[in-house]
Short mmCIF file of C-alpha atoms in Angstrom, two decimals:
data_model
loop_
_atom_site.label_atom_id
_atom_site.label_comp_id
_atom_site.label_asym_id
_atom_site.label_seq_id
_atom_site.Cartn_x
_atom_site.Cartn_y
_atom_site.Cartn_z
CA MET X 1 -21.53 -13.27 -24.04
CA THR X 2 -22.86 -11.70 -20.84
CA ALA X 3 -22.15 -8.15 -19.78
CA SER X 4 -22.29 -6.84 -16.24
CA THR X 5 -21.14 -3.96 -14.09
CA THR X 6 -19.04 -4.71 -11.07
CA VAL X 7 -16.87 -3.18 -8.35
CA CYS X 8 -13.11 -3.40 -8.81
CA THR X 9 -11.18 -4.64 -5.76
CA ALA X 10 -7.68 -3.77 -6.99
CA CYS X 11 -7.48 -0.75 -4.66
CA SER X 12 -9.53 1.14 -2.11
CA CYS X 13 -11.20 3.39 -4.69
CA LEU X 14 -13.58 0.44 -5.17
CA CYS X 15 -14.69 1.82 -8.56
CA ASP X 16 -18.27 0.65 -9.05
CA ASP X 17 -18.62 1.21 -12.79
CA ILE X 18 -16.41 -1.55 -14.19
CA GLY X 19 -17.95 -3.18 -17.25
CA ILE X 20 -17.07 -6.84 -17.74
CA GLN X 21 -17.96 -9.04 -20.69
CA ILE X 22 -17.81 -12.77 -20.04
CA GLU X 23 -18.06 -15.65 -22.48
CA ASP X 24 -17.71 -19.30 -21.42
CA ASP X 25 -16.78 -18.06 -17.94
CA ILE X 26 -13.78 -16.21 -19.39
CA VAL X 27 -13.40 -12.43 -19.06
CA ARG X 28 -13.19 -11.20 -22.66
CA ARG X 29 -13.32 -7.46 -22.08
CA VAL X 30 -12.92 -5.06 -19.15
CA GLU X 31 -14.22 -1.50 -19.48
CA ASN X 32 -13.54 1.62 -17.42
CA ALA X 33 -10.88 -0.08 -15.28
CA CYS X 34 -7.42 1.44 -14.89
CA ARG X 35 -4.15 -0.38 -15.63
CA LYS X 36 -4.18 -1.72 -12.10
CA GLY X 37 -7.82 -2.86 -12.17
CA SER X 38 -7.64 -4.52 -15.56
CA ALA X 39 -4.38 -6.32 -14.68
CA PHE X 40 -6.03 -7.55 -11.51
CA ILE X 41 -9.27 -8.72 -13.13
CA TYR X 42 -7.53 -10.49 -16.04
CA ALA X 43 -5.01 -12.08 -13.63
CA THR X 44 -7.83 -13.91 -11.88
CA GLN X 45 -7.98 -16.24 -14.89
CA PHE X 46 -4.21 -16.85 -15.26
CA GLU X 47 -4.00 -20.27 -13.64
CA LYS X 48 -0.22 -19.88 -13.55
CA ARG X 49 -0.64 -16.99 -11.10
CA ARG X 50 -3.27 -18.66 -8.90
CA ASN X 51 -2.54 -20.63 -5.77
CA ARG X 52 -3.40 -24.30 -5.56
CA HIS X 53 -4.10 -25.96 -2.24
CA SER X 54 -0.87 -27.47 -0.97
CA ILE X 55 0.95 -28.82 2.07
CA GLU X 56 4.73 -28.47 2.12
CA GLY X 57 4.74 -27.86 -1.62
CA GLN X 58 2.66 -30.93 -2.52
CA GLU X 59 -0.75 -30.34 -4.08
CA VAL X 60 -3.60 -31.57 -1.86
CA THR X 61 -7.38 -31.32 -1.68
CA LEU X 62 -9.06 -28.33 -0.06
CA GLU X 63 -10.19 -30.55 2.80
CA GLN X 64 -6.66 -31.76 3.48
CA ALA X 65 -5.29 -28.21 3.43
CA ILE X 66 -8.02 -27.01 5.82
CA ASP X 67 -7.39 -29.98 8.16
CA ARG X 68 -3.67 -29.23 8.29
CA ALA X 69 -4.22 -25.49 8.80
CA ALA X 70 -6.62 -26.21 11.67
CA ALA X 71 -4.16 -28.71 13.17
CA GLU X 72 -1.28 -26.21 13.03
CA LEU X 73 -3.39 -23.46 14.63
CA SER X 74 -4.71 -25.84 17.32
CA ARG X 75 -1.21 -27.08 18.13
CA ALA X 76 0.28 -23.59 18.43
CA THR X 77 0.55 -21.86 21.81
CA HIS X 78 0.87 -18.34 20.37
CA PRO X 79 -0.60 -18.21 16.87
CA LEU X 80 -0.84 -14.95 14.94
CA ILE X 81 -3.38 -14.07 12.26
CA PHE X 82 -2.20 -11.40 9.82
CA GLY X 83 -3.75 -9.71 6.80
CA LEU X 84 -7.45 -9.74 5.85
CA ASP X 85 -7.05 -6.34 4.10
CA ASN X 86 -7.97 -8.00 0.80
CA SER X 87 -10.94 -9.84 2.31
CA SER X 88 -14.57 -8.81 2.69
CA LEU X 89 -15.99 -7.42 5.93
CA GLU X 90 -17.76 -10.74 6.38
CA ALA X 91 -14.48 -12.68 6.14
CA GLN X 92 -12.79 -10.18 8.47
CA GLU X 93 -15.46 -10.77 11.10
CA VAL X 94 -14.90 -14.54 10.86
CA GLY X 95 -11.13 -13.98 11.10
CA ILE X 96 -11.54 -11.83 14.22
CA GLU X 97 -13.84 -14.45 15.78
CA LEU X 98 -11.26 -17.12 14.98
CA ALA X 99 -8.53 -15.05 16.68
CA LYS X 100 -10.80 -14.66 19.74
CA ARG X 101 -11.42 -18.36 19.88
CA LEU X 102 -7.73 -19.15 19.56
CA GLY X 103 -6.88 -16.46 22.13
CA CYS X 104 -4.24 -15.24 19.71
CA SER X 105 -2.96 -11.98 18.18
CA ILE X 106 -4.37 -10.39 15.06
CA ASP X 107 -2.78 -7.64 13.00
CA ASP X 108 -2.82 -6.28 9.47
CA THR X 109 -0.82 -4.15 7.04
CA SER X 110 -2.24 -0.93 8.50
CA SER X 111 0.01 -1.65 11.46
CA PHE X 112 2.96 -0.44 9.39
CA CYS X 113 1.21 2.03 7.12
CA GLN X 114 -1.95 4.08 7.63
CA GLY X 115 -3.71 2.39 10.57
CA LYS X 116 -2.93 5.23 12.94
CA LEU X 117 -4.24 7.80 10.47
CA VAL X 118 -7.50 5.86 10.07
CA ASP X 119 -7.72 5.55 13.86
CA HIS X 120 -7.41 9.34 14.23
CA ILE X 121 -10.23 9.77 11.71
CA LEU X 122 -12.46 7.17 13.37
CA SER X 123 -11.88 8.67 16.81
CA GLY X 124 -12.58 12.19 15.53
CA THR X 125 -9.07 13.56 16.22
CA LEU X 126 -8.77 14.21 12.50
CA PRO X 127 -11.79 15.28 10.45
CA GLY X 128 -12.79 12.90 7.65
CA CYS X 129 -15.20 13.20 4.75
CA THR X 130 -16.90 11.07 2.12
CA MET X 131 -16.31 11.04 -1.63
CA ASP X 132 -19.64 12.88 -2.06
CA ASP X 133 -18.42 15.64 0.27
CA ILE X 134 -15.44 16.22 -2.03
CA MET X 135 -17.85 17.67 -4.58
CA SER X 136 -18.31 20.76 -2.43
CA SER X 137 -14.58 21.26 -1.78
CA ASP X 138 -12.53 24.01 -3.42
CA LEU X 139 -8.98 22.92 -2.50
CA LEU X 140 -7.75 19.40 -3.18
CA LEU X 141 -4.34 18.75 -1.65
CA TYR X 142 -2.53 15.49 -2.36
CA TRP X 143 0.10 15.20 0.36
CA GLY X 144 2.72 12.49 -0.12
CA SER X 145 0.53 10.62 -2.55
CA ASN X 146 0.60 10.09 -6.29
CA PRO X 147 -2.81 8.76 -7.31
CA HIS X 148 -1.69 8.33 -10.92
CA HIS X 149 0.11 5.21 -9.71
CA SER X 150 -1.52 4.30 -6.41
CA HIS X 151 -5.20 4.98 -7.22
CA PRO X 152 -5.32 5.77 -10.95
CA ARG X 153 -9.01 6.73 -11.18
CA HIS X 154 -9.04 8.80 -8.02
CA LEU X 155 -8.68 12.05 -9.95
CA SER X 156 -11.25 11.23 -12.62
CA LYS X 157 -13.84 9.52 -10.45
CA PHE X 158 -13.68 11.48 -7.21
CA THR X 159 -11.70 14.71 -7.44
CA ILE X 160 -10.41 17.10 -10.11
CA TYR X 161 -12.07 15.57 -13.19
CA ALA X 162 -15.21 14.35 -11.38
CA HIS X 163 -18.23 16.32 -12.53
CA ARG X 164 -21.70 16.03 -11.14
CA SER X 165 -23.07 18.06 -14.00
CA TYR X 166 -22.01 19.83 -17.18
CA SER X 167 -19.64 22.73 -16.61
CA GLU X 168 -18.76 25.36 -19.19
CA ILE X 169 -15.38 25.81 -17.56
CA GLY X 170 -14.19 22.59 -19.16
CA ALA X 171 -12.73 19.26 -18.22
CA THR X 172 -11.77 20.07 -14.66
CA ARG X 173 -13.81 21.21 -11.71
CA PRO X 174 -13.39 24.82 -10.58
CA VAL X 175 -11.14 23.91 -7.68
CA THR X 176 -7.46 24.31 -6.87
CA LEU X 177 -5.43 21.15 -7.19
CA ALA X 178 -2.24 21.13 -5.15
CA ALA X 179 0.38 18.67 -3.98
CA VAL X 180 3.06 18.41 -1.36
CA GLU X 181 5.62 16.08 -2.94
CA VAL X 182 9.25 15.03 -2.77
CA ARG X 183 9.46 14.21 -6.47
CA GLU X 184 7.96 15.48 -9.68
CA SER X 185 5.23 12.88 -9.83
CA GLU X 186 2.61 12.64 -12.57
CA THR X 187 0.11 14.18 -10.15
CA ALA X 188 2.45 17.04 -9.29
CA VAL X 189 2.81 17.87 -13.00
CA ILE X 190 -0.92 18.58 -13.42
CA CYS X 191 -1.36 20.49 -10.14
CA HIS X 192 -2.01 24.21 -10.05
CA ARG X 193 0.40 24.50 -7.12
CA VAL X 194 3.17 22.15 -6.04
CA PHE X 195 5.12 22.38 -2.82
CA ARG X 196 8.36 20.47 -3.24
CA ILE X 197 9.96 19.29 -0.03
CA LEU X 198 12.86 16.99 0.65
CA PRO X 199 12.20 13.43 1.84
CA ARG X 200 11.42 13.52 5.58
CA GLY X 201 10.78 17.25 5.24
CA ASP X 202 7.05 16.99 6.05
CA ARG X 203 7.30 17.66 9.78
CA GLU X 204 9.41 20.75 9.22
CA PHE X 205 6.99 22.01 6.56
CA ILE X 206 3.97 21.42 8.82
CA SER X 207 5.74 23.20 11.64
CA ALA X 208 6.42 26.16 9.34
CA ILE X 209 2.72 26.21 8.35
CA ASN X 210 1.62 26.15 11.99
CA LYS X 211 3.98 29.01 12.81
CA GLY X 212 2.69 31.02 9.86
CA ILE X 213 -0.94 30.48 10.85
CA ASP X 214 -0.06 31.68 14.36
CA GLY X 215 1.37 34.87 12.84
CA GLU X 216 5.04 33.99 13.42
CA GLN X 217 7.86 34.30 10.87
CA THR X 218 7.83 31.40 8.45
CA THR X 219 9.18 30.15 5.13
CA PRO X 220 8.02 31.54 1.75
CA GLU X 221 6.67 28.11 0.69
CA ALA X 222 4.66 27.75 3.90
CA LYS X 223 3.26 31.26 3.38
CA LYS X 224 2.09 30.30 -0.11
CA LEU X 225 0.27 27.20 1.14
CA ILE X 226 -1.23 29.13 4.06
CA GLU X 227 -2.60 31.64 1.57
CA LEU X 228 -4.22 28.78 -0.37
CA PHE X 229 -5.76 27.44 2.83
CA ARG X 230 -6.96 30.90 3.82
CA ARG X 231 -8.79 31.39 0.52
CA SER X 232 -10.50 27.98 0.65
CA ARG X 233 -13.92 27.23 2.07
CA PHE X 234 -13.39 23.48 2.13
CA THR X 235 -10.00 21.77 1.87
CA VAL X 236 -9.59 18.03 1.48
CA ILE X 237 -6.14 16.64 2.22
CA PHE X 238 -5.44 13.26 0.63
CA ALA X 239 -2.82 11.80 2.92
CA GLY X 240 -0.50 9.28 1.30
CA LEU X 241 2.24 6.95 2.41
CA GLY X 242 4.80 9.72 1.87
CA LEU X 243 3.26 11.70 4.72
CA THR X 244 2.76 8.63 6.92
CA TYR X 245 6.35 7.41 6.69
CA SER X 246 7.84 10.88 6.90
CA LEU X 247 5.97 11.56 10.14
CA ASP X 248 6.73 8.02 11.29
CA ASN X 249 3.08 7.70 12.34
CA ASP X 250 3.29 10.68 14.72
CA TYR X 251 0.49 12.93 13.47
CA LEU X 252 0.50 15.42 16.35
CA SER X 253 1.74 18.43 14.33
CA PHE X 254 -0.53 17.46 11.41
CA ILE X 255 -3.54 17.30 13.75
CA GLU X 256 -2.59 20.70 15.16
CA MET X 257 -2.41 22.06 11.63
CA THR X 258 -5.92 20.84 10.73
CA LYS X 259 -7.28 22.36 13.95
CA ARG X 260 -5.69 25.73 13.15
CA LEU X 261 -7.00 25.62 9.58
CA GLY X 262 -10.50 25.13 10.94
CA LYS X 263 -10.75 28.85 11.62
CA TRP X 264 -10.85 29.61 7.88
CA GLY X 265 -13.18 26.87 6.70
CA ARG X 266 -13.84 23.17 6.66
CA VAL X 267 -10.87 20.79 6.46
CA ALA X 268 -11.05 17.03 5.95
CA VAL X 269 -8.43 14.30 5.65
CA MET X 270 -8.77 11.18 3.55
CA PRO X 271 -6.25 8.33 3.88
CA MET X 272 -5.02 7.08 0.50
CA VAL X 273 -5.44 3.48 1.63
CA GLY X 274 -3.80 0.86 -0.60
CA HIS X 275 -5.52 -2.52 -0.05
CA TYR X 276 -9.17 -2.44 -1.03
CA ASN X 277 -10.51 -3.27 2.43
CA MET X 278 -7.76 -2.22 4.83
CA ARG X 279 -10.03 0.49 6.19
CA GLY X 280 -12.70 -2.21 6.52
CA PHE X 281 -10.34 -4.25 8.71
CA ASN X 282 -9.75 -1.17 10.88
CA HIS X 283 -13.52 -0.66 11.20
CA SER X 284 -14.18 -4.35 11.93
CA LEU X 285 -11.48 -4.74 14.57
CA ARG X 286 -12.32 -1.40 16.18
CA LYS X 287 -15.97 -2.46 16.40
CA ALA X 288 -14.96 -5.73 18.04
CA THR X 289 -12.19 -4.48 20.34
CA GLY X 290 -11.89 -0.69 20.28
CA TYR X 291 -8.56 -0.89 18.40
CA VAL X 292 -7.80 -0.79 14.68
CA ASN X 293 -4.87 -3.26 14.69
CA GLN X 294 -2.19 -4.88 16.90
CA VAL X 295 -4.62 -6.77 19.15
CA SER X 296 -4.17 -9.87 21.29
CA PHE X 297 -7.08 -11.93 22.61
CA GLU X 298 -4.89 -13.75 25.11
CA ASN X 299 -6.39 -12.96 28.55
CA GLY X 300 -9.10 -10.62 27.25
CA VAL X 301 -8.46 -7.84 24.75
CA ARG X 302 -5.00 -6.27 24.79
CA HIS X 303 -3.48 -3.82 22.38
CA GLY X 304 0.02 -2.53 21.69
CA GLY X 305 3.04 -2.49 19.43
CA GLN X 306 4.19 -5.81 20.90
CA PHE X 307 1.27 -7.46 19.08
CA SER X 308 2.24 -6.09 15.67
CA LEU X 309 3.56 -8.52 13.09
CA LEU X 310 6.86 -6.61 12.96
CA GLU X 311 7.50 -6.82 16.71
CA GLN X 312 6.34 -10.41 16.95
CA VAL X 313 8.66 -11.43 14.14
CA ARG X 314 11.53 -9.53 15.72
CA ASN X 315 10.90 -11.22 19.07
CA ARG X 316 9.92 -14.58 17.56
CA SER X 317 6.94 -14.47 19.93
CA PHE X 318 4.54 -16.52 17.80
CA ASP X 319 4.71 -20.17 16.86
CA CYS X 320 2.28 -20.27 13.92
CA LEU X 321 1.38 -17.55 11.42
CA MET X 322 -1.75 -17.52 9.29
CA VAL X 323 -1.63 -14.90 6.51
CA VAL X 324 -4.86 -14.05 4.71
CA GLY X 325 -4.61 -12.13 1.44
CA SER X 326 -1.26 -10.50 2.14
CA ASP X 327 2.37 -10.96 1.19
CA PRO X 328 4.56 -10.00 4.15
CA LEU X 329 7.57 -11.91 2.85
CA SER X 330 7.66 -9.52 -0.09
CA SER X 331 6.37 -6.30 1.45
CA LEU X 332 8.44 -6.30 4.64
CA PRO X 333 12.16 -5.64 4.97
CA ARG X 334 13.96 -8.83 4.02
CA SER X 335 15.82 -8.67 7.32
CA VAL X 336 12.46 -8.85 9.15
CA ALA X 337 10.78 -11.35 6.83
CA ALA X 338 13.67 -13.75 7.32
CA GLY X 339 12.50 -14.07 10.94
CA ILE X 340 9.37 -15.91 9.77
CA SER X 341 11.36 -18.86 8.45
CA GLY X 342 11.10 -22.08 10.44
CA ILE X 343 7.67 -21.18 11.83
CA PRO X 344 4.57 -22.99 10.45
CA LEU X 345 3.09 -20.60 7.92
CA ILE X 346 -0.45 -20.89 6.57
CA THR X 347 -1.42 -18.74 3.60
CA VAL X 348 -4.94 -18.15 2.34
CA ASP X 349 -4.61 -16.17 -0.89
CA PRO X 350 -5.97 -16.31 -4.45
CA PHE X 351 -2.57 -15.41 -5.95
CA LYS X 352 0.90 -16.88 -5.75
CA SER X 353 3.32 -14.74 -3.80
CA ALA X 354 6.64 -14.95 -2.00
CA THR X 355 4.63 -15.74 1.14
CA SER X 356 2.60 -18.53 -0.44
CA ARG X 357 5.78 -20.02 -1.93
CA GLY X 358 7.33 -20.15 1.55
CA SER X 359 4.23 -21.55 3.28
CA THR X 360 3.67 -24.88 5.00
CA VAL X 361 0.01 -24.83 4.02
CA VAL X 362 -1.48 -22.91 1.09
CA ILE X 363 -5.20 -22.54 0.51
CA GLY X 364 -5.99 -21.02 -2.88
CA SER X 365 -9.06 -18.88 -2.30
CA ALA X 366 -11.48 -17.09 -4.61
CA VAL X 367 -11.03 -13.41 -5.46
CA THR X 368 -13.54 -11.31 -3.55
CA GLY X 369 -15.41 -8.96 -5.84
CA VAL X 370 -14.57 -10.94 -8.98
CA GLU X 371 -15.54 -14.48 -7.93
CA VAL X 372 -17.31 -14.16 -4.57
CA ALA X 373 -19.58 -11.53 -3.05
CA GLY X 374 -19.14 -9.48 0.10
CA THR X 375 -18.95 -5.98 1.47
CA ALA X 376 -15.96 -3.64 1.68
CA VAL X 377 -15.18 -0.22 3.12
CA ARG X 378 -13.85 2.33 0.65
CA MET X 379 -11.04 4.71 1.63
CA ASP X 380 -13.63 7.31 2.66
CA GLY X 381 -15.34 4.94 5.09
CA SER X 382 -18.39 4.15 2.91
CA GLU X 383 -19.55 0.55 2.70
CA ILE X 384 -19.70 -0.86 -0.83
CA LYS X 385 -21.41 -4.09 -1.86
CA LEU X 386 -19.35 -6.38 -4.08
CA ALA X 387 -21.23 -8.39 -6.70
CA PRO X 388 -19.01 -10.89 -8.52
CA PRO X 389 -19.31 -11.12 -12.31
CA ARG X 390 -17.88 -14.67 -12.45
CA GLY X 391 -18.54 -17.87 -10.60
CA ALA X 392 -15.93 -19.29 -8.25
CA THR X 393 -14.15 -22.63 -8.49
CA ARG X 394 -12.46 -21.99 -5.15
CA PRO X 395 -13.97 -21.06 -1.78
CA GLY X 396 -13.87 -17.44 -0.64
CA ASP X 397 -11.86 -16.32 2.43
CA GLU X 398 -15.01 -16.26 4.54
CA GLU X 399 -15.80 -19.90 3.78
CA VAL X 400 -12.17 -21.00 4.25
CA LEU X 401 -11.94 -19.29 7.64
CA LYS X 402 -15.29 -20.70 8.75
CA ARG X 403 -14.21 -24.23 7.79
CA ILE X 404 -10.89 -23.84 9.61
CA ALA X 405 -12.75 -22.54 12.69
CA GLU X 406 -15.05 -25.59 12.64
CA LYS X 407 -12.02 -27.86 12.87
CA ILE X 408 -10.12 -26.01 15.58
CA SER X 409 -9.82 -28.35 18.54
CA ARG X 410 -9.96 -25.75 21.32
CA MET W 1 27.74 4.95 -23.19
CA SER W 2 28.89 4.90 -19.58
CA LEU W 3 31.03 7.79 -18.49
CA ALA W 4 33.57 6.07 -16.29
CA PRO W 5 32.40 2.69 -15.01
CA SER W 6 35.89 1.35 -14.56
CA GLN W 7 36.74 3.94 -11.92
CA ASN W 8 34.47 2.10 -9.48
CA LEU W 9 33.41 5.30 -7.74
CA SER W 10 30.82 5.09 -5.01
CA ILE W 11 28.55 7.69 -3.42
CA PRO W 12 26.19 7.71 -0.45
CA LEU W 13 22.51 7.89 -1.44
CA VAL W 14 19.15 7.89 0.29
CA VAL W 15 16.70 5.66 -1.55
CA VAL W 16 13.03 6.62 -1.31
CA THR W 17 10.44 4.12 -2.53
CA TYR W 18 7.21 5.07 -4.27
CA ARG W 19 4.16 3.23 -5.59
CA ASP W 20 4.51 2.35 -9.28
CA ILE W 21 1.53 1.08 -11.22
CA TYR W 22 3.63 -0.83 -13.76
CA ALA W 23 5.57 -2.70 -11.08
CA TRP W 24 2.28 -3.41 -9.29
CA ALA W 25 0.68 -4.78 -12.45
CA ALA W 26 3.83 -6.78 -13.25
CA HIS W 27 3.41 -8.91 -10.14
CA LEU W 28 0.15 -10.18 -11.60
CA ASP W 29 1.55 -10.76 -15.07
CA LYS W 30 1.84 -14.22 -16.63
CA ASN W 31 5.55 -13.60 -16.95
CA GLU W 32 6.08 -12.07 -13.54
CA GLU W 33 9.84 -12.36 -13.14
CA THR W 34 10.72 -10.72 -16.48
CA MET W 35 8.21 -7.94 -15.94
CA TYR W 36 9.53 -7.23 -12.48
CA ASP W 37 13.03 -6.86 -13.89
CA LYS W 38 11.73 -4.29 -16.31
CA TYR W 39 9.58 -2.19 -14.00
CA ALA W 40 10.74 -2.70 -10.41
CA ALA W 41 14.50 -3.16 -10.61
CA ILE W 42 15.20 0.48 -11.42
CA ILE W 43 16.42 3.56 -9.63
CA ARG W 44 15.79 7.15 -10.68
CA LEU W 45 18.81 9.34 -10.05
CA SER W 46 19.80 12.96 -10.56
CA GLU W 47 22.28 13.79 -13.29
CA PRO W 48 25.03 14.90 -10.85
CA ASP W 49 24.80 11.57 -8.99
CA MET W 50 24.86 9.59 -12.24
CA LYS W 51 27.98 11.50 -13.27
CA ALA W 52 29.55 10.98 -9.85
CA ILE W 53 29.41 7.20 -10.17
CA GLY W 54 30.03 7.21 -13.91
CA VAL W 55 26.81 5.73 -15.24
CA SER W 56 24.34 6.59 -17.98
CA ARG W 57 20.68 5.68 -18.50
CA GLY W 58 20.15 1.93 -18.57
CA ASP W 59 23.46 1.10 -16.87
CA LYS W 60 23.48 -1.12 -13.82
CA VAL W 61 24.34 0.11 -10.34
CA THR W 62 24.91 -1.79 -7.13
CA LEU W 63 23.16 -0.45 -4.06
CA SER W 64 24.51 -1.75 -0.76
CA ASN W 65 24.10 -1.19 2.93
CA LYS W 66 24.56 -3.19 6.11
CA VAL W 67 21.49 -5.36 5.49
CA GLY W 68 21.90 -6.24 1.82
CA SER W 69 22.91 -5.43 -1.71
CA ILE W 70 21.01 -5.27 -5.01
CA VAL W 71 21.68 -4.50 -8.64
CA VAL W 72 19.27 -2.23 -10.52
CA ARG W 73 19.19 -0.21 -13.73
CA VAL W 74 19.51 3.57 -13.72
CA GLN W 75 16.94 6.02 -15.04
CA LEU W 76 17.56 9.75 -15.23
CA ASP W 77 15.20 11.90 -13.18
CA SER W 78 16.06 15.50 -13.89
CA LYS W 79 13.99 16.69 -10.90
CA CYS W 80 15.48 14.21 -8.44
CA PRO W 81 17.38 16.03 -5.68
CA LYS W 82 21.10 15.26 -5.51
CA GLY W 83 21.87 12.59 -2.94
CA PHE W 84 18.51 10.84 -3.33
CA GLY W 85 17.26 8.03 -5.55
CA PHE W 86 13.69 6.92 -6.19
CA MET W 87 12.72 3.24 -6.55
CA PRO W 88 9.33 1.57 -7.05
CA MET W 89 8.04 -0.26 -3.96
CA SER W 90 8.57 -3.99 -4.37
CA HIS W 91 10.46 -6.88 -2.82
CA ILE W 92 13.63 -5.54 -4.51
CA PRO W 93 14.32 -2.46 -2.32
CA ASN W 94 13.18 -4.56 0.63
CA GLU W 95 16.54 -6.31 0.41
CA LEU W 96 17.89 -3.02 1.78
CA THR W 97 15.16 -1.83 4.15
CA SER W 98 15.20 -2.37 7.89
CA TYR W 99 13.05 -1.89 10.94
CA GLU W 100 13.68 -0.47 14.39
CA ALA W 101 11.34 -1.22 17.31
CA GLY W 102 8.65 1.41 17.75
CA LYS W 103 9.18 2.92 14.32
CA LEU W 104 7.86 2.25 10.84
CA PRO W 105 10.15 0.36 8.43
CA ASN W 106 12.42 2.77 6.54
CA PHE W 107 10.74 2.30 3.14
CA LYS W 108 11.05 6.04 2.49
CA TRP W 109 14.61 6.58 3.74
CA ILE W 110 17.09 3.83 2.92
CA ASP W 111 20.75 4.77 3.39
CA VAL W 112 22.89 3.02 0.78
CA VAL W 113 26.15 3.29 -1.08
CA ALA W 114 25.79 3.29 -4.86
CA LYS W 115 28.40 2.31 -7.40
CA ALA W 116 28.46 1.35 -11.06
CA GLY W 117 28.09 -2.23 -12.25
CA PRO W 118 28.62 -5.13 -12.14
CA GLY W 119 27.89 -5.83 -15.78
CA ASP W 120 27.08 -9.53 -15.43
CA GLN W 121 24.49 -9.27 -12.64
CA LYS W 122 20.79 -9.62 -13.45
CA PRO W 123 18.89 -6.51 -12.25
CA GLY W 124 16.67 -7.28 -9.29
CA ASP W 125 18.77 -10.09 -7.89
CA PRO W 126 20.40 -9.64 -4.54
CA ARG W 127 24.16 -9.43 -5.04
CA PRO W 128 25.84 -12.72 -4.13
CA GLU W 129 28.04 -12.70 -1.03
#
């Protein structure tokens, strides 16, 4: 039996204190991981859930699958690479290089979730902070996010229950925990203050806050939150999908709010990113092109909504789709996902999914963090090294993408 | 026991999806399909809405709109606002979601009509045409 400590890649908390005991290359025990992390780590050894290399449903060798993937991408006039949010930074760089070489589009899940929020943070329009910075905050505000389900150790490892040293006050840090929520979530239940709004009520609530800060008449709920902000030296807002979808990616009023709040103290925003390296993809693509997603390398670097997966599916403007570590057939509206049918689909993914089941070519890859090494960017923008506790019997995404690139005939 | 399933009453609802750890973990389970039925094919409704369509906890409801139709089981959420229903994010509500150019998909605001039953449909399956 060997014991090691590893980083969990089930979500973008990238918890670095996961104890794993392995015997005969089988994970016997997982310590410190949440329900999500342990399900993920144990699932890596359920062969029933793992992808095998295949072409049109028939099992093939890795070499054959790579040859066919390269042939499909070479043949295509307008290929699209999508995903890479569950791949290491190293694999993302290879994926971006491959898109450049193919002169094709590249996009990821952030395109229809928190990419714009991350972009605002990276460009400085919204203030960000690191997990270490949170330790000096005195107001923690979860807005449209329920970490109990999305990032189960967020509260214990980074926020309300995270102690740097012994405190006589007890189990929680001397901070105010608050939430802006549409439902009575598990997080809302433990908060000192909860601001219940109706679905899609975020913009109206933000507007009421901005009015109140400017000294205008406002709602009683907005007044209460303003008072919390006013009393705080350092507020961290954990922005979840609830906020993103309610604002429909238009953060103007939210940005205005953070600017106004700056007069009372420090304010920072942290995106509650889902996939473990979605923020890494945003960093990688921004470094290479200046944009966080929705990029085309056809005739130089171009960016815009027309290069998003959603728009390209709607317009049927691609003729080959390579998906790396993502499941758009399951996570997109069925009415949109149906538009992918009939187009050669290549999936590189450790796990079976609706997308891999509907693919022309499937390459079963290793799980980064559990079986292969790499680097990832946590939700706060910090780079974390991933050291795998187990050996791999499959190639990692980086290797798969490199081998496909070697065989591209253009 | 259901209150009045035979009356076949229907009400308009807005379905809002949320992340659910059990549904997430179920997609990695050895027995994925069964687990998904249990954790993802559910909707949390307010008591007035459950009464309006004549269902009790555990009963099945059909949710339909112009893009699709699904059958899920009902859970009572005493804090759920009337007129809304909460469902875990998964491929199941995506039978009902849609996308308009220039906007995000409507994962957090899905207009549907809800009605009780049918009793023989497996939760999670799209309703046959």
